[in-house]
C-alpha atoms as one frame of an Amber mdcrd trajectory, in Angstrom:
protein
 116.671  90.048 129.349 116.886  93.549 129.989 115.869  94.861 126.387 112.813
  91.991 126.059 111.306  93.566 129.399 111.835  97.230 127.797 110.225  96.276
 124.506 107.396  94.862 126.390 106.730  97.594 128.855 106.810 100.232 125.564
 104.282  97.632 123.540 102.015  97.276 126.500 102.187 101.344 127.198 101.001
 101.464 123.339  98.194  99.187 123.186  96.999 101.154 126.422  96.824 104.636
 124.716  95.099 103.124 121.469  92.530 101.096 123.793  90.366 104.261 124.193
  90.786 104.957 120.671  89.262 101.598 119.222  86.635 101.236 121.682  85.688
  98.878 124.408  85.960  94.852 124.063  82.185  94.875 125.222  81.216  97.226
 122.145  79.798  95.129 118.966  81.502  94.980 115.476  78.374  96.570 114.177
  78.766  99.768 116.760  82.144 100.075 116.055  81.710 100.503 112.196  79.067
 102.776 112.772  81.136 105.012 115.298  84.116 104.917 112.351  81.427 106.010
 109.875  80.494 108.695 111.967  84.055 110.050 112.703  84.555 109.630 109.164
  81.309 111.776 108.596  82.311 114.533 111.185  86.030 115.003 109.369  88.106
 112.987 111.846  89.699 111.258 109.137  92.689 109.770 111.214  90.692 108.485
 113.869  87.979 106.468 110.995  91.095 105.410 109.420  92.317 103.881 112.889
  89.235 102.134 113.626  88.525 101.125 110.024  91.842  99.228 110.390  91.185
  97.556 113.402  88.011  96.286 112.222  89.631  94.982 109.021  92.529  93.714
 111.215  89.486  91.275 112.736  87.961  90.784 109.390  85.773  93.216 108.640
  85.132  93.142 104.600  83.770  96.363 104.484  85.613  98.194 106.963  88.699
  96.400 104.531  87.295  98.270 101.490  87.308 101.707 103.361  90.877 101.291
 104.689  92.059 100.492 101.331  90.284 103.425  99.804  91.835 105.815 102.379
  94.942 104.248 102.685  95.396 104.638  98.517  93.633 108.268  98.393  94.937
 109.633 101.599  97.211 111.854 100.003  94.867 113.353  97.371  91.713 113.361
  99.593  92.797 113.720 103.147  96.134 115.564 102.768  97.504 112.683 104.719
  99.812 110.007 104.215  98.536 106.551 106.533 100.743 103.809 107.224 100.162
 100.057 106.864 101.940  96.894 106.700 102.074  95.334 103.522 100.725  92.287
 104.720  97.729  93.846 106.254  97.119  95.635 102.836  97.222  92.551 101.346
  94.650  90.789 103.739  92.456  93.870 103.230  92.845  93.139  99.519  91.538
  89.501  99.870  88.918  91.080 102.162  87.615  93.514  99.922  87.502  91.065
  96.995  85.207  88.638  98.858  81.485  88.995  98.804  81.147  89.399 102.446
  79.996  92.602 104.075  77.082  94.789 104.589  74.346  95.510 102.150  74.272
  98.366 100.013  71.581 100.795 101.085  68.581 101.366  98.699  69.161 104.422
  96.756  66.103 106.590  97.020  66.055 109.587  93.970  64.926 112.599  95.049
  62.390 114.014  92.320  63.689 117.424  91.399  61.036 120.328  91.502
């Protein structure tokens, strides 16, 4: 019984520490995705990865695609090895293969002078 309480206490403490990084419950998925993208653009890749995996685990297909990319190419592109459970990776792969997601921005070519 004491061991179960210790595990519960440790788990609760970890979740409490992660909550600020994952955003508030009131934050919409679109805002959360934009925050993850902003962190990525600012070079805060570990924070961005954490945000993308949280969204991917919530069912966001675009976040799953990005999380998979960062997970797979972390060592080569970011000099980082990020963890993910095999079950998570499988779920992200299913989401990434789906046709769900945001629309792709229209490419606007810039004329060379």
